[in-house]
XYZ file of C-alpha atoms in Angstrom:
382
model
C -38.457 -71.934 -51.905
C -40.733 -72.072 -54.908
C -43.524 -69.751 -55.553
C -43.175 -66.146 -54.977
C -45.105 -64.417 -52.123
C -46.657 -61.090 -52.024
C -48.052 -59.070 -49.450
C -51.058 -57.310 -50.513
C -51.967 -55.473 -47.345
C -51.623 -54.363 -43.900
C -53.431 -52.661 -41.441
C -52.788 -51.815 -37.487
C -54.498 -49.636 -34.685
C -51.994 -46.880 -33.015
C -49.939 -48.412 -30.101
C -50.630 -47.440 -26.718
C -52.450 -48.162 -23.743
C -55.809 -49.742 -24.065
C -56.333 -50.885 -20.420
C -60.493 -51.965 -20.936
C -59.449 -53.721 -24.322
C -59.212 -57.351 -24.431
C -57.061 -58.922 -27.249
C -60.081 -59.462 -29.659
C -60.747 -56.083 -29.041
C -57.723 -55.127 -30.054
C -57.003 -57.141 -33.025
C -60.625 -56.806 -34.808
C -60.278 -53.966 -35.950
C -57.382 -54.022 -38.281
C -58.205 -57.416 -39.360
C -61.484 -56.250 -40.991
C -59.492 -53.353 -42.588
C -56.498 -55.579 -44.080
C -59.129 -57.823 -45.339
C -61.046 -54.835 -47.416
C -58.032 -53.270 -48.178
C -57.055 -56.240 -49.849
C -60.110 -56.335 -51.868
C -60.368 -60.209 -50.958
C -63.463 -62.083 -48.714
C -63.317 -64.216 -46.148
C -63.627 -67.280 -48.236
C -60.339 -66.640 -50.036
C -58.524 -67.023 -46.759
C -56.464 -70.341 -46.290
C -55.225 -70.118 -43.375
C -54.235 -67.753 -40.382
C -51.457 -67.104 -38.494
C -51.166 -65.206 -35.263
C -48.433 -63.922 -32.787
C -48.630 -63.201 -29.487
C -46.751 -64.386 -26.318
C -49.387 -63.665 -23.910
C -52.437 -64.071 -24.735
C -53.087 -67.372 -23.505
C -55.113 -70.284 -25.598
C -56.649 -70.364 -28.842
C -56.367 -66.200 -28.735
C -56.580 -66.361 -32.900
C -59.569 -68.605 -32.878
C -61.222 -66.243 -30.273
C -60.127 -63.098 -33.046
C -61.545 -64.873 -35.962
C -64.817 -65.856 -34.871
C -65.630 -62.104 -34.157
C -65.583 -61.882 -37.931
C -67.190 -65.028 -39.016
C -63.571 -66.336 -40.139
C -63.581 -70.051 -39.078
C -63.063 -73.296 -40.701
C -59.343 -72.550 -41.951
C -56.741 -73.589 -40.113
C -55.490 -71.133 -37.722
C -52.172 -71.433 -35.882
C -51.170 -69.390 -32.411
C -47.385 -68.720 -32.731
C -45.388 -67.792 -29.507
C -41.140 -66.762 -30.035
C -41.347 -63.611 -27.862
C -40.579 -60.255 -29.475
C -40.160 -62.252 -32.623
C -43.617 -64.015 -32.763
C -45.600 -61.892 -34.887
C -42.713 -62.074 -37.581
C -42.503 -65.755 -37.214
C -46.150 -66.195 -37.911
C -45.425 -64.559 -40.927
C -42.657 -66.392 -41.948
C -44.662 -69.284 -41.064
C -47.402 -68.217 -43.718
C -44.529 -67.045 -45.983
C -43.148 -71.173 -45.796
C -46.893 -72.272 -46.681
C -47.717 -70.135 -49.303
C -43.964 -70.287 -51.282
C -44.306 -74.391 -50.880
C -47.793 -74.082 -52.658
C -49.750 -75.515 -49.690
C -51.940 -72.127 -49.786
C -52.590 -69.106 -51.928
C -53.754 -66.407 -49.138
C -52.761 -65.832 -45.461
C -53.976 -63.679 -42.989
C -51.127 -62.937 -40.349
C -52.694 -61.358 -37.315
C -49.593 -59.708 -34.326
C -51.595 -58.814 -31.345
C -50.297 -57.919 -27.314
C -51.782 -56.466 -24.451
C -48.938 -55.866 -21.392
C -51.035 -53.259 -19.951
C -52.350 -56.344 -18.344
C -49.179 -56.492 -16.561
C -50.257 -53.342 -14.675
C -46.030 -51.957 -15.825
C -42.453 -52.882 -15.118
C -40.715 -54.646 -17.227
C -41.964 -57.905 -18.970
C -42.328 -60.653 -17.494
C -39.667 -63.198 -18.221
C -39.832 -67.388 -17.828
C -39.073 -68.250 -13.866
C -37.563 -71.056 -14.838
C -34.720 -69.356 -16.726
C -31.023 -69.238 -14.349
C -30.316 -66.016 -15.334
C -33.956 -64.464 -14.738
C -33.568 -66.376 -11.124
C -30.236 -64.322 -10.701
C -32.151 -61.057 -11.306
C -31.500 -60.251 -14.571
C -33.983 -58.608 -16.733
C -34.171 -56.805 -20.078
C -32.866 -53.252 -19.130
C -29.963 -54.858 -17.281
C -28.780 -57.092 -20.124
C -29.478 -54.273 -22.571
C -27.419 -51.323 -20.067
C -24.343 -54.430 -19.596
C -24.293 -53.931 -23.706
C -24.364 -50.262 -23.755
C -21.639 -49.897 -21.141
C -19.254 -52.526 -22.764
C -19.850 -50.807 -26.228
C -19.017 -47.613 -24.727
C -16.195 -49.179 -23.515
C -14.852 -50.719 -26.446
C -15.923 -47.884 -28.837
C -15.991 -43.933 -29.431
C -19.383 -43.955 -28.401
C -20.374 -41.941 -25.453
C -23.973 -41.570 -23.717
C -24.714 -38.824 -26.190
C -24.634 -40.824 -28.984
C -27.259 -43.632 -27.369
C -29.728 -40.102 -26.726
C -29.220 -39.429 -29.856
C -30.324 -42.798 -30.654
C -33.650 -41.822 -29.375
C -33.800 -38.266 -30.887
C -34.050 -39.602 -34.177
C -36.940 -42.126 -33.116
C -39.355 -39.517 -31.322
C -38.346 -37.184 -34.691
C -39.929 -40.306 -36.855
C -42.522 -41.044 -34.630
C -43.744 -37.918 -34.765
C -44.609 -38.217 -38.405
C -46.434 -41.466 -37.605
C -50.055 -41.437 -36.773
C -49.537 -45.072 -35.400
C -46.354 -43.956 -32.842
C -46.963 -44.258 -28.918
C -45.066 -41.076 -29.064
C -45.354 -38.165 -31.414
C -43.378 -35.366 -29.691
C -39.710 -34.485 -30.674
C -37.196 -34.778 -28.025
C -33.597 -33.503 -27.374
C -30.335 -35.074 -26.512
C -30.256 -33.177 -23.257
C -34.173 -34.051 -22.098
C -33.063 -37.446 -22.998
C -29.925 -37.438 -20.832
C -31.437 -36.217 -17.830
C -34.459 -37.887 -18.088
C -35.089 -40.750 -15.051
C -32.526 -43.342 -14.981
C -33.834 -47.205 -16.080
C -30.345 -49.052 -15.650
C -26.797 -47.075 -16.338
C -26.325 -45.789 -19.034
C -29.787 -45.891 -19.811
C -32.555 -43.595 -19.324
C -36.060 -43.644 -19.782
C -36.579 -42.572 -23.225
C -33.386 -45.052 -24.480
C -36.031 -47.987 -23.370
C -38.869 -48.660 -25.482
C -42.207 -48.364 -23.797
C -44.828 -51.077 -22.961
C -48.343 -50.574 -24.535
C -50.779 -52.679 -26.360
C -51.630 -52.866 -30.003
C -51.950 -54.958 -33.132
C -51.401 -55.450 -36.439
C -52.128 -57.296 -39.722
C -50.676 -58.084 -42.612
C -52.064 -60.587 -45.604
C -50.092 -62.626 -47.852
C -50.899 -63.943 -51.291
C -49.193 -66.218 -53.897
C -48.374 -64.995 -57.408
C -51.571 -66.667 -58.526
C -53.717 -65.287 -55.945
C -53.009 -62.044 -56.661
C -53.621 -61.969 -60.544
C -57.123 -63.402 -59.639
C -57.703 -60.326 -56.929
C -55.883 -58.201 -59.372
C -54.489 -56.365 -56.799
C -53.628 -53.749 -55.530
C -50.326 -52.835 -54.407
C -47.991 -54.999 -53.319
C -44.731 -56.233 -52.269
C -42.547 -58.922 -53.067
C -41.312 -61.008 -49.997
C -37.586 -61.355 -51.540
C -36.503 -63.297 -48.240
C -37.881 -64.581 -44.984
C -35.313 -65.959 -42.500
C -36.015 -67.587 -39.067
C -32.967 -68.466 -36.511
C -32.619 -69.586 -33.086
C -29.388 -68.816 -31.147
C -25.953 -70.673 -30.504
C -25.928 -72.846 -27.423
C -22.699 -71.147 -25.959
C -22.150 -71.615 -21.791
C -19.433 -69.170 -20.455
C -18.381 -66.122 -21.955
C -19.961 -64.340 -24.835
C -19.460 -61.077 -26.368
C -23.102 -59.045 -25.276
C -21.917 -56.445 -28.261
C -21.867 -59.365 -31.023
C -25.562 -60.706 -31.241
C -24.378 -63.628 -33.695
C -27.759 -64.744 -34.236
C -28.341 -61.796 -36.261
C -25.255 -61.644 -38.244
C -26.138 -65.242 -39.347
C -29.814 -64.173 -40.069
C -28.677 -61.268 -41.994
C -25.959 -62.982 -43.904
C -28.916 -66.023 -45.002
C -31.566 -63.247 -45.620
C -29.045 -61.070 -47.892
C -28.011 -64.210 -49.998
C -31.624 -65.533 -50.213
C -32.573 -62.226 -51.624
C -29.739 -61.602 -53.742
C -28.693 -57.979 -52.713
C -26.438 -56.454 -49.828
C -27.419 -54.217 -47.265
C -25.906 -51.126 -49.217
C -29.227 -51.552 -51.944
C -31.420 -51.017 -48.680
C -33.818 -48.159 -48.547
C -35.309 -48.852 -45.087
C -35.253 -50.962 -42.183
C -37.001 -51.520 -39.387
C -34.962 -53.066 -36.298
C -35.225 -54.318 -32.859
C -34.465 -50.889 -31.149
C -35.666 -52.176 -27.701
C -33.449 -49.889 -26.244
C -31.277 -47.344 -27.931
C -27.849 -49.171 -27.647
C -30.043 -52.018 -29.981
C -29.874 -50.146 -33.241
C -26.006 -49.306 -32.944
C -25.371 -52.638 -32.322
C -27.515 -54.143 -35.034
C -25.968 -51.605 -37.516
C -23.066 -53.350 -37.902
C -25.072 -56.936 -37.641
C -26.675 -55.903 -40.463
C -23.626 -55.134 -42.446
C -24.288 -51.100 -42.207
C -20.921 -50.583 -40.352
C -17.819 -51.927 -39.362
C -17.532 -53.481 -35.991
C -16.660 -50.167 -33.760
C -18.012 -47.784 -36.172
C -21.806 -47.399 -35.917
C -22.074 -44.237 -34.456
C -20.143 -42.525 -37.611
C -23.569 -43.679 -39.046
C -25.511 -41.940 -36.675
C -23.710 -38.914 -36.408
C -23.856 -37.897 -40.298
C -27.181 -38.674 -40.138
C -26.674 -41.658 -42.765
C -29.734 -43.655 -41.180
C -32.661 -40.902 -40.745
C -34.173 -38.987 -43.782
C -32.103 -38.034 -46.494
C -29.491 -40.696 -45.977
C -27.994 -43.688 -46.936
C -30.636 -46.209 -45.895
C -33.957 -44.795 -43.267
C -33.478 -46.719 -40.115
C -36.802 -46.829 -38.222
C -38.878 -44.722 -40.098
C -41.731 -45.542 -37.694
C -40.271 -44.263 -35.083
C -39.134 -47.447 -34.116
C -39.692 -49.734 -30.898
C -38.383 -46.702 -28.854
C -41.568 -43.952 -30.403
C -43.714 -46.602 -31.341
C -44.064 -49.164 -28.764
C -43.322 -52.524 -28.193
C -46.324 -54.938 -27.798
C -43.990 -57.552 -27.974
C -46.313 -60.005 -30.492
C -47.543 -57.332 -32.637
C -44.417 -55.671 -32.987
C -43.257 -58.007 -36.079
C -45.909 -57.367 -37.814
C -46.222 -53.750 -37.368
C -42.670 -53.744 -39.124
C -43.830 -54.981 -42.050
C -46.704 -53.274 -42.354
C -44.479 -49.928 -42.405
C -42.386 -51.706 -45.092
C -45.863 -52.391 -47.497
C -46.194 -48.764 -46.862
C -42.959 -47.589 -47.710
C -42.269 -49.574 -50.608
C -46.214 -48.837 -51.952
C -45.736 -45.171 -51.617
C -48.407 -45.249 -48.934
C -46.312 -43.497 -46.094
C -47.721 -40.302 -45.902
C -45.722 -37.956 -44.358
C -42.771 -40.321 -42.902
C -42.846 -41.419 -46.702
C -38.882 -42.302 -48.035
C -38.491 -41.033 -51.748
C -38.454 -44.302 -54.453
C -37.963 -46.744 -51.848
C -37.614 -50.310 -53.765
C -35.972 -52.812 -50.652
C -37.063 -53.140 -47.595
C -35.860 -54.812 -43.976
C -37.529 -55.961 -41.139
C -35.793 -57.326 -38.310
C -36.837 -58.683 -34.398
C -35.377 -60.781 -31.869
C -37.090 -62.808 -29.312
C -36.252 -63.618 -26.064
C -33.096 -63.682 -23.410
C -32.569 -66.773 -22.394
C -29.386 -67.893 -20.553
C -27.089 -69.608 -22.840
C -28.220 -67.981 -26.108
C -27.569 -64.814 -27.674
C -31.697 -64.541 -28.316
C -33.920 -67.040 -28.505
C -35.391 -66.068 -31.781
C -33.978 -63.927 -34.623
C -36.495 -62.804 -37.775
C -35.596 -61.363 -40.729
C -37.498 -60.519 -44.005
C -36.513 -58.653 -47.034
C -39.153 -56.758 -49.338
C -39.146 -55.430 -52.615
C -41.456 -53.752 -54.469
C -43.481 -55.050 -57.093
């Protein structure tokens, strides 16, 4: 890839349940804030990329018309939970190739439209036809991981405790109250061994980031910014029959490529926002991202290495477990957190002297694939 690309602004609304709002209603406010914070005009925007999975036709165009942002190409991106991050990847590609200078990326989703329950999955998928839903997938992963390692249900609970502790510091988090290991373990069971606080809440949300070329950044004389050191998008390997659910190869492969592109290793990272849709995911991804050897993720967790004051702060925002997971918005919200952390704007949850950040989000459970998509970004303070 060629030109350097920077994130020059970020905005979002607190994730939660906005039952009477529309997709447009969720996204317009952070869109206006992000453009204003960047110090740019609407006429400076060359393209708009919008990540969502359940917004329907022309969601991006319906949002942009509300502020008079028309004529520029608007691209709607659906890649399940990775939709927003995939939209950022598309914007990064266009800018780094010199095709455009400024892109607005919107991530938005309204899950309360489904009235509760688990995430709707494709009825054409043969595993879905057999009754497989996402809590069941992660419950099987957890069961196998507990069988193969020294991890315990208390460790799964400890992930949720950490998430809620971080979320308590984040005004954008859906859950802002701390919780104990005992409360997590004694909560309503969802899919053994997972209890309710070990599962991310559904909800609604929107987040916006603005990407710019180095040329545009100098033109705007902006402002806090972070450099996109790596942007990687993978689809899953097709593997019929047995596959190890505790070894998400799509994340291993994506992380390998992202580190190579950024020229750093896992020990260089100051923060990570990773896809903790269920508490077991965080432990598995410690290993896939190279933070721990296989089977030893719990050592990091128990020793406090992945919270404030540790080696790398994982999910300082509270992650999906505390912040919530409106799927199309999640990847963009992760990048907003990285922007705020690396530009010293994260308030009470600020990580001291943060220089390097990673965001990681997977998308979709599909028969024959580990996940349908995985997007990893690495950012450097500029």
